[in-house]
């Protein structure tokens, strides 16, 4: 896989190269470089040309490094390690031409990716005085940070082939334009900056409604039977799509001519031609389309870590999601040649509060469990959002809590600030079944207790032999474990907790971190075993 990545990178760079001396788009005014490591920067020049890169520091110190372009005009230069808070300008010169990057700072550089809740902009929040004050308070906090929070938002672009250059620019938010920024990445950057006292930059590369398959390079789909199946299924759908599109466009033209008024179109909407599978549509699970268009071109820059918020668009294929997520993390690390930390957001609560013991397919219980497969990999973490969402809004407008939880994972695990335990939610570890009760062991259970504001433990369900014959169950906390029982079940064989779109969460640890929803019977697989024999269903929570 590594050789394939390198070959693709060299090919795409060669195609875009030309005689003009310039930097890749990411290396532009306002750039944030990673502190304490050798940063790579890249650009284009005449073929086989010597390129001089001058570093002009704010303290008047200077340093020069050199690079040589290859036969296609591509060059990469390695900058020396620099401490955080360094300020500089970078100037490249070659054969009488020059290019310059101004207002460069050295600090912490992260990558944020996923679908709409990562991409969601402040301007989509409520039109209320309270929300306007909330935004002003954020900007007041940013003003104190003196331009040390910067965001690079990549243009949303899908591609069958890897694109060597992403499009975008570095920006510093203020009250005049804060509404045009993605909320969660900005709040995450602000939180890190406040606690580290260092410049923080985030590359935001996300697209609402996108399934995870679109973010995974094709080479990574050999990871498991599930991922191979996903690739094969898509190949069958994509084959001949251009010919089918031509037929669709012709049919639609005829339909529009026949139904030439708004009234006729409304009356005959059911007969309107539909295009079955467009690989460029953001919602289709066509592999690699967004990796190619929005991740590939970030290299040779390597982020300190990645935050990821996605999963809503995979709720009808939750049985595949765990393997797909692991394949994505492993492939990104391989491509960037770094085992960087990867922190994901567990899906927020949404919909009516939980009323049944276990909600069926598409309840998000399965997706949340499947997301947790990522935690089997080293240097990974989860920030649950299942208790801080908005039951009426797929996109919770106030994302401070999840930004803090992601930030605390980074601060405690990477930067050594604070108590590492305080950033971890309690989670299912193991179960022991004893006839009419089950003993549930919990990880990160420090001071496990009833959640503040709750009068009794609820949200637990149990079953006997019947696959979906679930009953609400009694539960009590004993010595950091949870004992589950039910007078309706003679022999308990499985337990679930919070298995719903808007789960009833009632247990937390002493750090007020909620117990994450779980199943003891691998519900993310069990509930979907017959999925491939079913006709495609609409997502229960569409974007």
Short mmCIF file of C-alpha atoms in Angstrom, two decimals:
data_model
loop_
_atom_site.label_atom_id
_atom_site.label_comp_id
_atom_site.label_asym_id
_atom_site.label_seq_id
_atom_site.Cartn_x
_atom_site.Cartn_y
_atom_site.Cartn_z
CA UNK A 1 0.00 0.00 0.00
CA UNK A 2 2.84 2.40 0.85
CA UNK A 3 4.41 2.07 -2.63
CA UNK A 4 1.03 2.70 -4.24
CA UNK A 5 0.54 5.89 -2.19
CA UNK A 6 3.98 7.20 -3.12
CA UNK A 7 3.45 6.45 -6.81
CA UNK A 8 0.10 8.22 -6.81
CA UNK A 9 1.57 11.24 -5.02
CA UNK A 10 4.44 11.57 -7.51
CA UNK A 11 2.14 11.13 -10.50
CA UNK A 12 -0.39 13.72 -9.37
CA UNK A 13 2.34 16.20 -8.42
CA UNK A 14 3.90 15.77 -11.86
CA UNK A 15 0.63 16.48 -13.64
CA UNK A 16 0.12 19.77 -11.79
CA UNK A 17 3.67 21.03 -11.92
CA UNK A 18 4.65 23.89 -14.24
CA UNK A 19 7.47 26.37 -14.68
CA UNK A 20 6.11 29.01 -12.29
CA UNK A 21 7.83 29.01 -8.91
CA UNK A 22 5.15 28.62 -6.25
CA UNK A 23 4.22 26.84 -3.07
CA UNK A 24 1.45 24.28 -2.77
CA UNK A 25 -1.81 25.92 -1.72
CA UNK A 26 -1.60 24.83 1.92
CA UNK A 27 1.68 26.75 2.30
CA UNK A 28 0.27 30.25 2.19
CA UNK A 29 -0.03 33.38 4.32
CA UNK A 30 -1.09 32.59 7.87
CA UNK A 31 0.44 29.10 7.79
CA UNK A 32 0.83 27.18 11.08
CA UNK A 33 3.82 24.84 11.28
CA UNK A 34 4.16 22.04 13.82
CA UNK A 35 6.49 22.79 16.74
CA UNK A 36 9.38 20.52 17.64
CA UNK A 37 9.55 18.53 14.40
CA UNK A 38 11.06 18.93 10.96
CA UNK A 39 8.30 20.36 8.77
CA UNK A 40 8.14 19.62 5.06
CA UNK A 41 6.94 22.25 2.62
CA UNK A 42 6.49 21.70 -1.10
CA UNK A 43 6.03 23.56 -4.33
CA UNK A 44 6.76 23.82 -8.03
CA UNK A 45 9.60 25.27 -10.11
CA UNK A 46 11.33 24.67 -13.43
CA UNK A 47 12.40 21.04 -13.88
CA UNK A 48 15.70 20.12 -12.27
CA UNK A 49 16.09 23.57 -10.71
CA UNK A 50 17.80 24.54 -7.49
CA UNK A 51 15.39 26.15 -5.02
CA UNK A 52 16.57 28.29 -2.12
CA UNK A 53 14.23 28.63 0.84
CA UNK A 54 14.99 31.48 3.18
CA UNK A 55 13.56 31.60 6.71
CA UNK A 56 13.36 35.14 8.06
CA UNK A 57 12.53 35.10 11.76
CA UNK A 58 10.83 37.91 13.70
CA UNK A 59 13.96 38.31 15.86
CA UNK A 60 15.94 39.13 12.64
CA UNK A 61 17.65 35.73 12.59
CA UNK A 62 17.88 34.01 9.21
CA UNK A 63 18.36 30.49 7.98
CA UNK A 64 18.48 28.96 4.52
CA UNK A 65 17.68 25.48 3.29
CA UNK A 66 17.83 24.14 -0.24
CA UNK A 67 15.82 21.83 -2.43
CA UNK A 68 15.98 20.67 -6.01
CA UNK A 69 13.00 20.15 -8.25
CA UNK A 70 12.68 16.88 -10.09
CA UNK A 71 12.19 16.41 -13.81
CA UNK A 72 8.53 17.35 -13.42
CA UNK A 73 9.24 20.54 -11.46
CA UNK A 74 8.21 19.23 -8.06
CA UNK A 75 10.27 20.08 -4.97
CA UNK A 76 10.05 19.36 -1.25
CA UNK A 77 12.14 21.11 1.38
CA UNK A 78 12.67 20.04 4.97
CA UNK A 79 12.70 22.87 7.50
CA UNK A 80 14.66 22.62 10.75
CA UNK A 81 12.89 21.99 14.04
CA UNK A 82 11.53 25.18 15.55
CA UNK A 83 10.11 25.85 19.02
CA UNK A 84 6.52 26.85 19.55
CA UNK A 85 5.65 30.55 19.24
CA UNK A 86 8.33 31.11 16.60
CA UNK A 87 7.23 33.72 14.04
CA UNK A 88 8.74 33.96 10.59
CA UNK A 89 8.33 34.55 6.88
CA UNK A 90 9.39 32.02 4.23
CA UNK A 91 10.73 32.99 0.81
CA UNK A 92 11.53 30.60 -2.01
CA UNK A 93 13.83 31.68 -4.85
CA UNK A 94 14.81 29.92 -8.05
CA UNK A 95 16.18 31.09 -11.40
CA UNK A 96 15.15 34.69 -10.91
CA UNK A 97 11.66 33.92 -9.58
CA UNK A 98 10.45 34.10 -5.99
CA UNK A 99 7.42 33.21 -3.87
CA UNK A 100 6.74 34.24 -0.29
CA UNK A 101 4.67 33.12 2.70
CA UNK A 102 3.96 35.78 5.33
CA UNK A 103 2.68 35.69 8.90
CA UNK A 104 3.86 32.13 9.63
CA UNK A 105 3.67 30.82 13.21
CA UNK A 106 4.90 27.64 14.85
CA UNK A 107 2.57 25.80 17.22
CA UNK A 108 0.19 22.84 17.07
CA UNK A 109 -1.37 21.67 13.80
CA UNK A 110 -4.42 19.38 13.68
CA UNK A 111 -6.67 17.88 11.03
CA UNK A 112 -10.48 17.85 11.49
CA UNK A 113 -12.61 15.70 9.21
CA UNK A 114 -15.98 13.97 8.88
CA UNK A 115 -19.47 14.97 7.82
CA UNK A 116 -21.92 17.75 8.64
CA UNK A 117 -21.39 18.05 12.39
CA UNK A 118 -17.69 18.66 11.79
CA UNK A 119 -18.40 20.99 8.89
CA UNK A 120 -21.35 22.82 10.56
CA UNK A 121 -20.91 26.61 10.51
CA UNK A 122 -21.89 29.05 13.24
CA UNK A 123 -24.27 30.81 10.83
CA UNK A 124 -26.64 27.85 11.03
CA UNK A 125 -27.30 28.46 14.72
CA UNK A 126 -30.52 29.90 16.18
CA UNK A 127 -31.42 33.49 15.33
CA UNK A 128 -31.68 34.63 18.93
CA UNK A 129 -30.06 37.36 21.09
CA UNK A 130 -28.68 34.61 23.33
CA UNK A 131 -26.86 32.98 20.42
CA UNK A 132 -25.48 36.32 19.21
CA UNK A 133 -24.08 36.94 22.70
CA UNK A 134 -22.62 33.43 22.67
CA UNK A 135 -20.77 34.24 19.44
CA UNK A 136 -19.55 37.55 20.82
CA UNK A 137 -18.19 35.79 23.91
CA UNK A 138 -16.29 33.38 21.66
CA UNK A 139 -14.82 36.29 19.70
CA UNK A 140 -13.85 38.11 22.91
CA UNK A 141 -11.94 34.99 23.91
CA UNK A 142 -10.28 34.75 20.51
CA UNK A 143 -9.26 38.42 20.72
CA UNK A 144 -7.26 37.64 23.86
CA UNK A 145 -5.42 34.91 21.94
CA UNK A 146 -3.96 37.52 19.57
CA UNK A 147 -4.36 35.76 16.24
CA UNK A 148 -3.03 32.45 17.47
CA UNK A 149 -6.08 30.44 16.35
CA UNK A 150 -6.15 29.75 12.60
CA UNK A 151 -8.31 27.60 10.37
CA UNK A 152 -7.62 26.27 6.87
CA UNK A 153 -10.93 25.17 5.33
CA UNK A 154 -10.45 22.95 2.28
CA UNK A 155 -12.75 23.24 -0.68
CA UNK A 156 -15.21 20.34 -0.90
CA UNK A 157 -14.12 18.32 -3.89
CA UNK A 158 -14.69 14.71 -4.97
CA UNK A 159 -12.37 12.94 -7.39
CA UNK A 160 -11.77 9.49 -8.84
CA UNK A 161 -8.05 10.29 -8.98
CA UNK A 162 -5.91 11.65 -6.10
CA UNK A 163 -5.49 15.42 -6.33
CA UNK A 164 -2.09 16.66 -5.23
CA UNK A 165 -3.32 20.15 -4.28
CA UNK A 166 -6.13 20.98 -1.90
CA UNK A 167 -7.80 24.37 -2.22
CA UNK A 168 -8.36 26.85 0.59
CA UNK A 169 -6.68 29.55 2.65
CA UNK A 170 -5.63 30.24 6.23
CA UNK A 171 -8.01 32.48 8.15
CA UNK A 172 -8.18 34.07 11.59
CA UNK A 173 -11.76 34.42 12.93
CA UNK A 174 -13.23 37.61 14.34
CA UNK A 175 -16.72 38.91 15.07
CA UNK A 176 -17.22 40.12 11.49
CA UNK A 177 -16.84 36.69 9.92
CA UNK A 178 -17.01 34.08 12.69
CA UNK A 179 -20.32 32.77 11.33
CA UNK A 180 -18.53 31.47 8.23
CA UNK A 181 -16.31 29.17 10.32
CA UNK A 182 -16.92 25.52 11.18
CA UNK A 183 -17.87 25.56 14.85
CA UNK A 184 -16.36 22.40 16.34
CA UNK A 185 -12.85 22.72 14.81
CA UNK A 186 -12.69 26.39 15.83
CA UNK A 187 -13.83 25.70 19.40
CA UNK A 188 -11.34 22.80 19.63
CA UNK A 189 -8.50 25.04 18.42
CA UNK A 190 -9.51 27.83 20.81
CA UNK A 191 -9.62 25.41 23.76
CA UNK A 192 -6.16 24.01 22.98
CA UNK A 193 -4.72 27.49 22.47
CA UNK A 194 -6.10 28.72 25.80
CA UNK A 195 -4.67 25.76 27.69
CA UNK A 196 -1.33 25.40 25.90
CA UNK A 197 -0.52 29.06 25.39
CA UNK A 198 0.61 28.18 21.86
CA UNK A 199 -0.64 28.95 18.34
CA UNK A 200 -3.06 26.29 17.11
CA UNK A 201 -4.07 25.66 13.51
CA UNK A 202 -6.68 23.23 12.23
CA UNK A 203 -7.07 22.00 8.67
CA UNK A 204 -10.80 21.40 8.24
CA UNK A 205 -11.57 18.85 5.54
CA UNK A 206 -15.18 17.71 5.92
CA UNK A 207 -18.41 17.32 3.94
CA UNK A 208 -21.97 16.97 5.21
CA UNK A 209 -23.80 13.76 4.38
CA UNK A 210 -20.64 11.88 3.39
CA UNK A 211 -20.36 8.14 4.23
CA UNK A 212 -17.05 6.95 5.64
CA UNK A 213 -16.25 4.96 2.48
CA UNK A 214 -15.60 8.20 0.59
CA UNK A 215 -12.77 9.06 3.01
CA UNK A 216 -10.88 5.75 2.65
CA UNK A 217 -8.28 5.14 -0.09
CA UNK A 218 -9.14 2.21 -2.33
CA UNK A 219 -5.98 0.34 -1.37
CA UNK A 220 -7.27 0.07 2.21
CA UNK A 221 -10.43 -1.89 1.36
CA UNK A 222 -8.59 -5.19 1.58
CA UNK A 223 -8.67 -4.85 5.37
CA UNK A 224 -11.48 -7.35 6.06
CA UNK A 225 -14.39 -9.24 4.52
CA UNK A 226 -16.68 -6.33 5.39
CA UNK A 227 -14.48 -3.76 3.65
CA UNK A 228 -13.94 -6.01 0.64
CA UNK A 229 -17.69 -6.46 0.38
CA UNK A 230 -18.23 -2.69 0.50
CA UNK A 231 -15.73 -2.17 -2.33
CA UNK A 232 -17.25 -4.91 -4.47
CA UNK A 233 -20.77 -3.61 -3.95
CA UNK A 234 -19.75 -0.11 -4.98
CA UNK A 235 -17.87 -1.35 -8.05
CA UNK A 236 -21.08 -2.99 -9.26
CA UNK A 237 -23.01 0.26 -8.74
CA UNK A 238 -20.43 2.51 -10.37
CA UNK A 239 -19.89 0.36 -13.47
CA UNK A 240 -21.43 2.10 -16.45
CA UNK A 241 -22.61 5.11 -14.44
CA UNK A 242 -21.77 7.60 -17.20
CA UNK A 243 -23.89 5.76 -19.75
CA UNK A 244 -26.74 5.51 -17.24
CA UNK A 245 -26.39 9.22 -16.54
CA UNK A 246 -26.84 10.05 -20.24
CA UNK A 247 -30.02 7.97 -20.35
CA UNK A 248 -31.25 9.65 -17.17
CA UNK A 249 -30.63 13.14 -18.56
CA UNK A 250 -32.51 12.31 -21.75
CA UNK A 251 -35.43 10.85 -19.80
CA UNK A 252 -35.53 13.83 -17.46
CA UNK A 253 -35.55 16.24 -20.39
CA UNK A 254 -38.57 14.46 -21.86
CA UNK A 255 -40.31 14.45 -18.45
CA UNK A 256 -39.73 18.18 -17.95
CA UNK A 257 -41.09 18.96 -21.41
CA UNK A 258 -44.16 16.85 -20.71
CA UNK A 259 -44.64 18.34 -17.24
CA UNK A 260 -43.95 21.93 -18.13
CA UNK A 261 -45.65 23.66 -15.20
CA UNK A 262 -44.97 23.54 -11.45
CA UNK A 263 -48.45 22.12 -10.89
CA UNK A 264 -47.91 19.23 -13.32
CA UNK A 265 -44.52 18.46 -11.80
CA UNK A 266 -46.05 18.27 -8.33
CA UNK A 267 -48.88 16.04 -9.56
CA UNK A 268 -46.55 13.68 -11.43
CA UNK A 269 -43.60 13.70 -9.04
CA UNK A 270 -43.70 9.92 -8.66
CA UNK A 271 -42.99 9.46 -12.38
CA UNK A 272 -39.97 11.77 -12.36
CA UNK A 273 -36.84 9.86 -13.55
CA UNK A 274 -34.23 9.15 -10.88
CA UNK A 275 -30.51 8.67 -11.32
CA UNK A 276 -29.67 5.46 -9.51
CA UNK A 277 -26.06 6.05 -8.45
CA UNK A 278 -23.91 9.12 -8.97
CA UNK A 279 -20.38 8.62 -7.57
CA UNK A 280 -19.99 12.39 -7.33
CA UNK A 281 -23.05 12.73 -5.11
CA UNK A 282 -21.85 13.37 -1.55
CA UNK A 283 -24.22 10.73 -0.11
CA UNK A 284 -23.10 7.73 -2.18
CA UNK A 285 -20.53 5.44 -0.52
CA UNK A 286 -18.13 5.54 -3.46
CA UNK A 287 -14.69 4.68 -2.02
CA UNK A 288 -11.87 7.22 -1.91
CA UNK A 289 -13.68 10.11 -3.60
CA UNK A 290 -13.06 12.53 -0.71
CA UNK A 291 -9.74 11.04 0.34
CA UNK A 292 -8.58 11.79 -3.19
CA UNK A 293 -10.04 15.27 -3.33
CA UNK A 294 -9.61 16.56 0.21
CA UNK A 295 -7.02 14.52 2.18
CA UNK A 296 -4.40 13.32 -0.33
CA UNK A 297 -3.18 16.86 -1.12
CA UNK A 298 -2.42 17.73 2.52
CA UNK A 299 0.79 15.67 2.37
CA UNK A 300 3.73 16.27 2.93
CA UNK A 301 2.31 18.20 5.89
CA UNK A 302 1.68 15.81 8.78
CA UNK A 303 -0.86 16.80 11.46
CA UNK A 304 -0.19 16.40 15.16
CA UNK A 305 -3.47 14.51 15.41
CA UNK A 306 -6.90 14.02 13.85
CA UNK A 307 -10.39 14.70 15.21
CA UNK A 308 -13.25 12.93 13.43
CA UNK A 309 -17.04 13.40 13.62
CA UNK A 310 -18.92 11.12 11.25
CA UNK A 311 -21.23 8.11 11.28
CA UNK A 312 -24.76 9.39 10.75
CA UNK A 313 -24.59 8.53 7.04
CA UNK A 314 -23.58 4.93 7.75
CA UNK A 315 -26.45 4.04 10.07
CA UNK A 316 -27.97 1.57 7.61
CA UNK A 317 -24.66 -0.32 7.34
CA UNK A 318 -23.50 -0.23 10.95
CA UNK A 319 -22.31 -3.85 10.73
CA UNK A 320 -19.55 -2.70 8.34
CA UNK A 321 -18.65 0.55 10.06
CA UNK A 322 -16.16 -0.74 12.64
CA UNK A 323 -13.88 -2.35 10.06
CA UNK A 324 -14.22 0.61 7.71
CA UNK A 325 -13.23 3.03 10.49
CA UNK A 326 -10.18 0.99 11.45
CA UNK A 327 -9.16 0.69 7.79
CA UNK A 328 -9.41 4.46 7.43
CA UNK A 329 -7.29 5.23 10.49
CA UNK A 330 -4.62 2.72 9.52
CA UNK A 331 -4.50 3.92 5.91
CA UNK A 332 -4.26 7.60 6.87
CA UNK A 333 -1.43 6.85 9.27
CA UNK A 334 0.33 4.87 6.57
CA UNK A 335 -0.10 7.64 4.02
CA UNK A 336 1.10 10.39 6.34
CA UNK A 337 3.86 8.11 7.72
CA UNK A 338 2.82 8.91 11.27
CA UNK A 339 0.95 7.06 14.02
CA UNK A 340 -0.76 10.29 15.02
CA UNK A 341 -3.50 10.27 17.67
CA UNK A 342 -7.03 9.84 16.34
CA UNK A 343 -9.99 11.04 18.40
CA UNK A 344 -13.58 10.55 17.25
CA UNK A 345 -16.93 11.88 18.43
CA UNK A 346 -19.54 9.33 19.49
CA UNK A 347 -22.83 10.33 17.87
CA UNK A 348 -25.02 12.87 19.66
CA UNK A 349 -28.44 12.09 21.06
CA UNK A 350 -31.29 12.87 18.67
CA UNK A 351 -35.04 12.32 18.51
CA UNK A 352 -37.64 11.58 21.15
CA UNK A 353 -36.27 10.36 24.50
CA UNK A 354 -35.87 6.60 24.78
CA UNK A 355 -39.22 4.89 25.47
CA UNK A 356 -38.50 1.24 24.62
CA UNK A 357 -35.84 -1.10 26.04
CA UNK A 358 -33.97 -1.39 22.74
CA UNK A 359 -34.62 0.54 19.54
CA UNK A 360 -34.20 -1.40 16.32
CA UNK A 361 -32.01 -0.84 13.30
CA UNK A 362 -30.92 2.77 12.61
CA UNK A 363 -31.34 3.79 16.25
CA UNK A 364 -27.66 4.82 16.35
CA UNK A 365 -27.00 2.43 19.20
CA UNK A 366 -25.35 0.15 16.65
CA UNK A 367 -23.39 2.99 15.07
CA UNK A 368 -22.05 4.16 18.42
CA UNK A 369 -20.90 0.65 19.25
CA UNK A 370 -19.36 0.19 15.80
CA UNK A 371 -17.50 3.49 16.13
CA UNK A 372 -15.82 2.05 19.22
CA UNK A 373 -13.90 -0.46 17.09
CA UNK A 374 -11.41 2.36 16.50
CA UNK A 375 -10.42 2.11 20.17
CA UNK A 376 -8.80 -1.26 19.42
CA UNK A 377 -6.02 0.70 17.71
CA UNK A 378 -3.26 2.49 19.66
CA UNK A 379 -3.37 6.24 20.29
CA UNK A 380 -7.11 6.55 19.81
CA UNK A 381 -9.84 8.04 21.96
CA UNK A 382 -13.55 8.86 22.03
CA UNK A 383 -15.43 11.96 23.07
CA UNK A 384 -19.02 10.90 23.63
CA UNK A 385 -21.71 13.33 22.55
CA UNK A 386 -24.64 11.06 23.42
CA UNK A 387 -25.62 13.26 26.37
CA UNK A 388 -24.96 16.78 25.01
CA UNK A 389 -26.86 16.80 21.71
CA UNK A 390 -30.19 18.33 20.80
CA UNK A 391 -33.17 15.98 20.53
CA UNK A 392 -34.78 18.21 17.89
CA UNK A 393 -31.71 19.04 15.82
CA UNK A 394 -29.33 16.71 14.00
CA UNK A 395 -26.74 19.48 14.31
CA UNK A 396 -26.48 20.62 17.95
CA UNK A 397 -25.69 24.37 17.73
CA UNK A 398 -23.69 24.50 20.95
CA UNK A 399 -20.63 22.31 20.49
CA UNK A 400 -18.55 23.52 23.44
CA UNK A 401 -18.94 20.34 25.50
CA UNK A 402 -17.71 18.02 22.76
CA UNK A 403 -14.89 20.45 21.87
CA UNK A 404 -13.76 20.36 25.51
CA UNK A 405 -13.93 16.57 25.60
CA UNK A 406 -11.85 16.27 22.45
CA UNK A 407 -9.50 18.94 23.78
CA UNK A 408 -9.08 17.19 27.11
CA UNK A 409 -8.13 13.96 25.36
CA UNK A 410 -5.39 15.84 23.54
CA UNK A 411 -4.27 17.86 26.56
CA UNK A 412 -3.98 14.89 28.90
CA UNK A 413 -2.74 12.21 26.51
CA UNK A 414 -0.45 14.19 24.20
CA UNK A 415 0.58 17.34 26.02
CA UNK A 416 0.66 15.95 29.58
CA UNK A 417 -1.67 18.56 31.07
CA UNK A 418 -4.23 17.56 33.68
CA UNK A 419 -5.40 14.19 34.98
CA UNK A 420 -5.59 11.67 32.12
CA UNK A 421 -8.46 9.88 33.88
CA UNK A 422 -10.65 12.97 33.72
CA UNK A 423 -10.89 12.78 29.90
CA UNK A 424 -12.15 9.18 29.75
CA UNK A 425 -15.78 8.09 29.76
CA UNK A 426 -16.75 4.88 31.55
CA UNK A 427 -17.31 2.09 29.03
CA UNK A 428 -18.31 -1.55 28.89
CA UNK A 429 -15.48 -4.00 29.68
CA UNK A 430 -17.01 -7.45 30.21
CA UNK A 431 -20.11 -9.29 31.41
CA UNK A 432 -20.64 -12.27 33.69
CA UNK A 433 -24.06 -13.93 33.53
CA UNK A 434 -25.40 -15.59 36.68
CA UNK A 435 -28.84 -16.90 35.83
CA UNK A 436 -31.31 -14.16 36.68
CA UNK A 437 -28.69 -11.39 36.86
CA UNK A 438 -25.66 -10.08 35.00
CA UNK A 439 -22.54 -8.50 36.47
CA UNK A 440 -21.22 -5.78 34.16
CA UNK A 441 -17.59 -4.70 34.57
CA UNK A 442 -16.80 -1.15 33.54
CA UNK A 443 -13.54 0.49 32.42
CA UNK A 444 -12.77 4.03 33.59
CA UNK A 445 -15.27 3.50 36.42
CA UNK A 446 -13.59 5.76 38.98
CA UNK A 447 -16.27 6.72 41.50
CA UNK A 448 -19.04 5.24 39.35
CA UNK A 449 -22.33 6.79 40.45
CA UNK A 450 -25.84 7.83 39.53
CA UNK A 451 -25.69 10.83 37.22
CA UNK A 452 -26.43 14.13 38.91
CA UNK A 453 -30.07 15.09 38.51
CA UNK A 454 -31.25 11.48 38.15
CA UNK A 455 -33.36 9.82 40.85
CA UNK A 456 -32.78 6.19 39.86
CA UNK A 457 -30.79 4.04 37.46
CA UNK A 458 -32.57 3.50 34.15
CA UNK A 459 -31.84 2.84 30.49
CA UNK A 460 -30.76 -0.78 30.98
CA UNK A 461 -32.36 -3.62 29.02
CA UNK A 462 -31.96 -7.40 29.19
CA UNK A 463 -33.10 -10.43 27.21
CA UNK A 464 -33.13 -14.20 27.46
CA UNK A 465 -33.10 -16.50 24.43
CA UNK A 466 -35.19 -14.36 22.11
CA UNK A 467 -33.02 -12.24 19.82
CA UNK A 468 -35.12 -9.09 20.14
CA UNK A 469 -37.33 -9.87 23.17
CA UNK A 470 -35.91 -7.12 25.32
CA UNK A 471 -37.22 -5.92 28.66
CA UNK A 472 -36.33 -2.90 30.74
CA UNK A 473 -34.12 -4.14 33.55
CA UNK A 474 -33.27 -3.16 37.10
CA UNK A 475 -29.70 -2.09 37.81
CA UNK A 476 -27.57 -1.11 40.78
CA UNK A 477 -23.96 -0.02 41.20
CA UNK A 478 -21.82 -2.19 43.48
CA UNK A 479 -18.07 -1.68 43.90
CA UNK A 480 -17.62 -0.07 40.52
CA UNK A 481 -19.69 -2.75 38.76
CA UNK A 482 -23.30 -2.74 37.59
CA UNK A 483 -25.62 -5.58 38.58
CA UNK A 484 -28.51 -6.00 36.15
CA UNK A 485 -31.59 -8.10 36.84
CA UNK A 486 -35.15 -8.59 35.58
CA UNK A 487 -38.10 -10.42 37.14
CA UNK A 488 -39.32 -11.17 33.59
CA UNK A 489 -36.24 -13.16 32.56
CA UNK A 490 -35.24 -16.49 34.09
CA UNK A 491 -31.77 -16.57 32.53
CA UNK A 492 -30.30 -13.31 31.27
CA UNK A 493 -28.18 -13.78 28.15
CA UNK A 494 -27.55 -10.20 27.03
CA UNK A 495 -27.67 -6.65 28.36
CA UNK A 496 -27.80 -3.32 26.58
CA UNK A 497 -27.61 0.22 27.88
CA UNK A 498 -28.75 3.42 26.18
CA UNK A 499 -29.47 1.57 22.91
CA UNK A 500 -31.46 4.37 21.31
CA UNK A 501 -31.16 7.50 19.18
CA UNK A 502 -31.73 9.64 22.26
CA UNK A 503 -30.62 7.27 25.02
CA UNK A 504 -31.55 7.39 28.69
CA UNK A 505 -28.08 7.83 30.20
CA UNK A 506 -28.01 7.80 33.98
CA UNK A 507 -24.54 6.62 35.08
CA UNK A 508 -21.31 8.62 35.25
CA UNK A 509 -17.93 8.55 36.97
CA UNK A 510 -16.62 11.06 39.50
CA UNK A 511 -15.36 13.29 36.67
CA UNK A 512 -18.98 13.61 35.41
CA UNK A 513 -18.11 11.65 32.29
CA UNK A 514 -21.13 9.57 31.19
CA UNK A 515 -21.17 5.82 30.83
CA UNK A 516 -21.19 5.21 27.08
CA UNK A 517 -24.03 3.17 25.52
CA UNK A 518 -23.13 -0.51 25.00
CA UNK A 519 -24.32 -4.02 24.27
CA UNK A 520 -22.94 -7.30 25.58
CA UNK A 521 -24.09 -9.18 22.47
CA UNK A 522 -22.34 -7.13 19.76
CA UNK A 523 -25.57 -5.54 18.59
CA UNK A 524 -23.83 -3.59 15.83
CA UNK A 525 -23.31 -6.93 14.06
CA UNK A 526 -26.19 -9.06 15.37
CA UNK A 527 -28.95 -6.61 14.47
CA UNK A 528 -27.66 -6.23 10.89
CA UNK A 529 -26.87 -9.83 9.97
CA UNK A 530 -29.69 -9.98 7.43
CA UNK A 531 -29.06 -6.51 6.04
CA UNK A 532 -27.57 -7.66 2.73
CA UNK A 533 -30.73 -9.63 1.94
CA UNK A 534 -32.91 -6.58 2.51
CA UNK A 535 -33.77 -3.86 0.02
CA UNK A 536 -31.91 -0.61 0.63
CA UNK A 537 -33.63 1.46 3.30
CA UNK A 538 -33.63 5.20 3.79
CA UNK A 539 -31.53 6.42 6.68
CA UNK A 540 -33.64 6.94 9.80
CA UNK A 541 -31.82 10.23 10.39
CA UNK A 542 -31.16 11.68 6.92
CA UNK A 543 -28.70 14.55 6.47
#
